[in-house]
XYZ file of C-alpha atoms in Angstrom:
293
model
C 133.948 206.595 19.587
C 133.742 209.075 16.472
C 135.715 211.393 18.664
C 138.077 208.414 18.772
C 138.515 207.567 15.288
C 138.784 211.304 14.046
C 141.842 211.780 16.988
C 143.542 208.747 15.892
C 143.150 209.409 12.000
C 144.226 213.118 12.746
C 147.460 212.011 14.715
C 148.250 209.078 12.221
C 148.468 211.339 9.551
C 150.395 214.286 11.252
C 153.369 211.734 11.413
C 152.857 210.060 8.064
C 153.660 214.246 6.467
C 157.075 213.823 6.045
C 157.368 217.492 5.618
C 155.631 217.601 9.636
C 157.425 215.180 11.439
C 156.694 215.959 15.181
C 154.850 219.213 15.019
C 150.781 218.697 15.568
C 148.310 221.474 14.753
C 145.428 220.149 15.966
C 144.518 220.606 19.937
C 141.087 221.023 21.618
C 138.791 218.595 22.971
C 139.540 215.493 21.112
C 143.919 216.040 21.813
C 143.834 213.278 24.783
C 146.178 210.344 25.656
C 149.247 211.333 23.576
C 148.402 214.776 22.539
C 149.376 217.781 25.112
C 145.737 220.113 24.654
C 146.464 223.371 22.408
C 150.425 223.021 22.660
C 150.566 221.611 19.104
C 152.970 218.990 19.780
C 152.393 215.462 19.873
C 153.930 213.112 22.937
C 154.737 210.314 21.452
C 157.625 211.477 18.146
C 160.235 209.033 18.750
C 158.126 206.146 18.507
C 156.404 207.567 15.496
C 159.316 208.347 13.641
C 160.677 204.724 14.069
C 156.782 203.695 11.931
C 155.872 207.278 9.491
C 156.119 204.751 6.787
C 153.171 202.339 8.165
C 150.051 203.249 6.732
C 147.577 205.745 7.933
C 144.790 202.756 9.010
C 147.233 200.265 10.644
C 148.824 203.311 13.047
C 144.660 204.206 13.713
C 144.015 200.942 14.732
C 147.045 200.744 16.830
C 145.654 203.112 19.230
C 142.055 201.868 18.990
C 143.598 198.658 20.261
C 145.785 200.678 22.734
C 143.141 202.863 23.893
C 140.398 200.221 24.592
C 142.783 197.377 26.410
C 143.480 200.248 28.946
C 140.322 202.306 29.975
C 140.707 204.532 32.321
C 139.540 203.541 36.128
C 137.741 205.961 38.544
C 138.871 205.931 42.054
C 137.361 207.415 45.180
C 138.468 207.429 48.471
C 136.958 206.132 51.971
C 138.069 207.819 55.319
C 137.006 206.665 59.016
C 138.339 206.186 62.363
C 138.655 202.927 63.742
C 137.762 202.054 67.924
C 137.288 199.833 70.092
C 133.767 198.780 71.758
C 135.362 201.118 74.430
C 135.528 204.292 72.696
C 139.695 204.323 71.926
C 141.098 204.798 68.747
C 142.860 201.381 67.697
C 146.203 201.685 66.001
C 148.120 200.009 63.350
C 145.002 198.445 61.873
C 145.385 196.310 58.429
C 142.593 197.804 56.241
C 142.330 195.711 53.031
C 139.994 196.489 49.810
C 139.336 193.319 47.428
C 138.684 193.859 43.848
C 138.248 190.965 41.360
C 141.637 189.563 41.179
C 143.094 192.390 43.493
C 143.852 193.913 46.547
C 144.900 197.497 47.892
C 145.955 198.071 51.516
C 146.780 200.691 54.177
C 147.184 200.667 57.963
C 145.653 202.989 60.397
C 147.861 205.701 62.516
C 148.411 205.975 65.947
C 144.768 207.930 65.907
C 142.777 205.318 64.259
C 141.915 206.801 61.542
C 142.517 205.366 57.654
C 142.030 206.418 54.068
C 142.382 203.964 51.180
C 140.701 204.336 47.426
C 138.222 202.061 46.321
C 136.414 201.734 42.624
C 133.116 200.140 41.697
C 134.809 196.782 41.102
C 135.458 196.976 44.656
C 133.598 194.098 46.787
C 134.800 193.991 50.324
C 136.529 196.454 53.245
C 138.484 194.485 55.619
C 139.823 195.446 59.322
C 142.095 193.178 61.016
C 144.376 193.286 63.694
C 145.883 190.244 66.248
C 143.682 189.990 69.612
C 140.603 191.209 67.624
C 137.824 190.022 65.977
C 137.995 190.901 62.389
C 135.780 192.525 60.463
C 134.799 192.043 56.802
C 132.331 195.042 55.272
C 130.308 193.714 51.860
C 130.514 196.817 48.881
C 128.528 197.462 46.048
C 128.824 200.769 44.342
C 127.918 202.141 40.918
C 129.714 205.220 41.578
C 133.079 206.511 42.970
C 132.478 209.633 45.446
C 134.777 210.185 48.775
C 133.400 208.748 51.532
C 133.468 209.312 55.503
C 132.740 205.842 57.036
C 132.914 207.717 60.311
C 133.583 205.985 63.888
C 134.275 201.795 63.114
C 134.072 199.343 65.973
C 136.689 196.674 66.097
C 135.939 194.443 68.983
C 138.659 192.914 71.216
C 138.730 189.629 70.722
C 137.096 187.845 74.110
C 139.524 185.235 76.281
C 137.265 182.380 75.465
C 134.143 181.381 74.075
C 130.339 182.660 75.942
C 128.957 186.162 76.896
C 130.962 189.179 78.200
C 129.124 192.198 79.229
C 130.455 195.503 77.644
C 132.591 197.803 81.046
C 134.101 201.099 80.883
C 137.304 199.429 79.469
C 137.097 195.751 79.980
C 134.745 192.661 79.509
C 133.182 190.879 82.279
C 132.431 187.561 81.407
C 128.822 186.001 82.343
C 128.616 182.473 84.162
C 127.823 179.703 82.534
C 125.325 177.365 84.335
C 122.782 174.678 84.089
C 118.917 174.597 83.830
C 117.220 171.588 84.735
C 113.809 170.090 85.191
C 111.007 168.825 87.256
C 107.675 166.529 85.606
C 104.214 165.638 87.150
C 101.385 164.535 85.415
C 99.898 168.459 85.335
C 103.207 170.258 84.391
C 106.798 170.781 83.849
C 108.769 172.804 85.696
C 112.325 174.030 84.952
C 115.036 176.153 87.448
C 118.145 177.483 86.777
C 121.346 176.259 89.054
C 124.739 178.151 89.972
C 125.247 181.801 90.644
C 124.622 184.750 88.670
C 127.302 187.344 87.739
C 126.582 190.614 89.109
C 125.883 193.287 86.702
C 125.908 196.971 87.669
C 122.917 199.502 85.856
C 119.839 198.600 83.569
C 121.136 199.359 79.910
C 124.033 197.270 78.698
C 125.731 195.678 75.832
C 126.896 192.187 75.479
C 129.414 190.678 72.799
C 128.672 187.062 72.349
C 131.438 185.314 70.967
C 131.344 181.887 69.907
C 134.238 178.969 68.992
C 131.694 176.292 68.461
C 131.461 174.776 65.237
C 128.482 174.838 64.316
C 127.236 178.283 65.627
C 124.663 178.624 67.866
C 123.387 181.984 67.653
C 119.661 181.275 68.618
C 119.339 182.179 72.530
C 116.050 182.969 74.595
C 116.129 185.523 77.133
C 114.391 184.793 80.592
C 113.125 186.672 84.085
C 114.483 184.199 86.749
C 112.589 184.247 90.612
C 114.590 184.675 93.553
C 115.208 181.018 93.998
C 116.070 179.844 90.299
C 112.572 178.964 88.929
C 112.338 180.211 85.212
C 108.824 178.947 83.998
C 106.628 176.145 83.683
C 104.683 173.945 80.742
C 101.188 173.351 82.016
C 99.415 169.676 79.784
C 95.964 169.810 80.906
C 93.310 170.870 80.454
C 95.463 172.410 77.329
C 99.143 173.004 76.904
C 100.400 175.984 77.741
C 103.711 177.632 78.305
C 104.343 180.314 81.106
C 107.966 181.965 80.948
C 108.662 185.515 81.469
C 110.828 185.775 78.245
C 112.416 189.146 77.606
C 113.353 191.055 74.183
C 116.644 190.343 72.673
C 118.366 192.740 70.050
C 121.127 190.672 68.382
C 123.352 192.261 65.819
C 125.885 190.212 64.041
C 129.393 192.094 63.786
C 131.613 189.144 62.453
C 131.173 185.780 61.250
C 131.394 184.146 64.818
C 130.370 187.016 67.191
C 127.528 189.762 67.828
C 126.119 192.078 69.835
C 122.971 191.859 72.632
C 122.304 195.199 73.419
C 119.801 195.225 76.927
C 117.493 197.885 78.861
C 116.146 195.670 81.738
C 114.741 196.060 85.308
C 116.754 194.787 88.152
C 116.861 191.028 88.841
C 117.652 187.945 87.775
C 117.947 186.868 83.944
C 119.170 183.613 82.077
C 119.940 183.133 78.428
C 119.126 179.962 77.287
C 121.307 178.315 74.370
C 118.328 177.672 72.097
C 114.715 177.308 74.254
C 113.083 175.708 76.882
C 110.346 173.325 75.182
C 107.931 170.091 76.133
C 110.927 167.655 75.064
C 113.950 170.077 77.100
C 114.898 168.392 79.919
C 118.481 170.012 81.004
C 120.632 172.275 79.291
C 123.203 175.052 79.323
C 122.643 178.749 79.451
C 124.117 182.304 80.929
C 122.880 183.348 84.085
C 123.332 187.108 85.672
C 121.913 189.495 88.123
C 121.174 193.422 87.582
C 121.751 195.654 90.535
C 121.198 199.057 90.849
C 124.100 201.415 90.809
């Protein structure tokens, strides 16, 4: 701010000389935002010359004013390459930065790829394109650098509603069946009814996608027998549950789909929407079948 002040004083003064009325002599460090650095003329003589009669402190606290209501605003830039969850480059992608009260944009080329400036006001990166799911990226930064956001997915948006499993360039879609159960007085007993899709090789990925209002996200993953028994509740002499129930690695991607990403042994599996408990008695779930290659 002293830097300021002596600039402004300096400059005022310059123009108030009648006998220097647009030449400058001073330049170095502090000749900034009207002042061309060691040329010794100042940029702004017309508009000075209309005012050499206003007093030295008004014209300084002109630019004070001028100089503060405008700061200056760092920018830096963030580069990727948008895909698919098959590997392609997706095209003609609206990438959208929000600000407080603002928004910049740029589309993606025929490659994929993007570059659009951000500053630390910055909040959110947005992708969005028609027939996928959009994404929305949270920001926080306390400094402007240029970035390389590298590879980002943008998943095609599923048909419909449920689970499709992740193919070299398409989704297959896993049935959606019922589980049902079976009471004595010693346990309960619950199978799984319908057919299984047919899923080729151990390690997979799965985008669940989801229309339901509200979201069910919660699902529990279970080893299925041959002939559609999943597991059993056993009352006496204490309750116990027996299910084979597998790991499940769910990562959310937008606000109404993730992704299940699988390693699993051949057989049978279901996903059950929530879990099978003491009070379940039939419900819905997704039922497939891993084969070898």
């Amino acid at each position: 701010m002293p830097g300021k002040w002596f600039f402004m004083l300096r400059y005022a003064a310059c123009y108030s000389d009648r006998k220097m009325p647009y030449p400058c002599s001073y330049g170095g460090k502090y000749a900034e935002a009207g002042i061309r650095e060691n040329t010794g003329f100042c940029a702004l003589p017309e508009m000075i010359k209309r005012y050499k009669s206003v007093p030295v402190f008004i014209l300084a606290i002109v630019f004070l004013l001028v100089s503060e209501a405008f700061p200056a605003v760092d920018t830096g830039t963030i580069r990727g390459r948008i895909i698919d969850g098959f590997g392609k480059p997706v095209p003609r992608v609206s990438v959208n930065i929000l600000s407080h009260g603002s928004r910049l944009k740029t589309t993606s080329d025929l490659q994929g790829t993007f570059s659009i400036e951000y500053t630390t006001e910055s909040t959110k990166l947005i992708f969005d394109k028609e027939g996928y799911i959009p994404l929305n990226i949270p920001l926080l930064f306390k400094e402007t650098v240029d970035l390389s956001a590298g590879d980002i997915i943008l998943w095609e948006r599923p048909p419909k509603g449920g689970l499709f499993v992740v193919e070299d360039n398409t989704y297959t879609e896993i049935n959606t069946v019922q589980y049902y159960s079976e009471s004595d007085k010693k346990e309960k007993r619950f199978y799984v009814k319908g057919s299984p899709t047919i899923i080729k090789g151990q390690e997979f990925r799965i985008v669940d996608f989801q229309e339901d209002n509200p979201l069910v996200t919660g699902k529990t993953l279970y080893r299925v027998d041959p002939d559609g028994f999943v597991g059993r509740i056993v009352f006496s002499p204490s309750q116990h549950y027996i299910f084979e129930k597998k790991p499940d690695n769910y990562t959310k991607i937008a606000d109404n789909a993730g992704l299940r990403r699988l390693d699993l042994p051949p057989g049978r599996y279901f996903y059950c929407i929530g879990e099978m408990t003491i009070r379940s008695k039939t419900g819905f779930g997704f039922f497939f079948e891993i084969v070898n290659n």
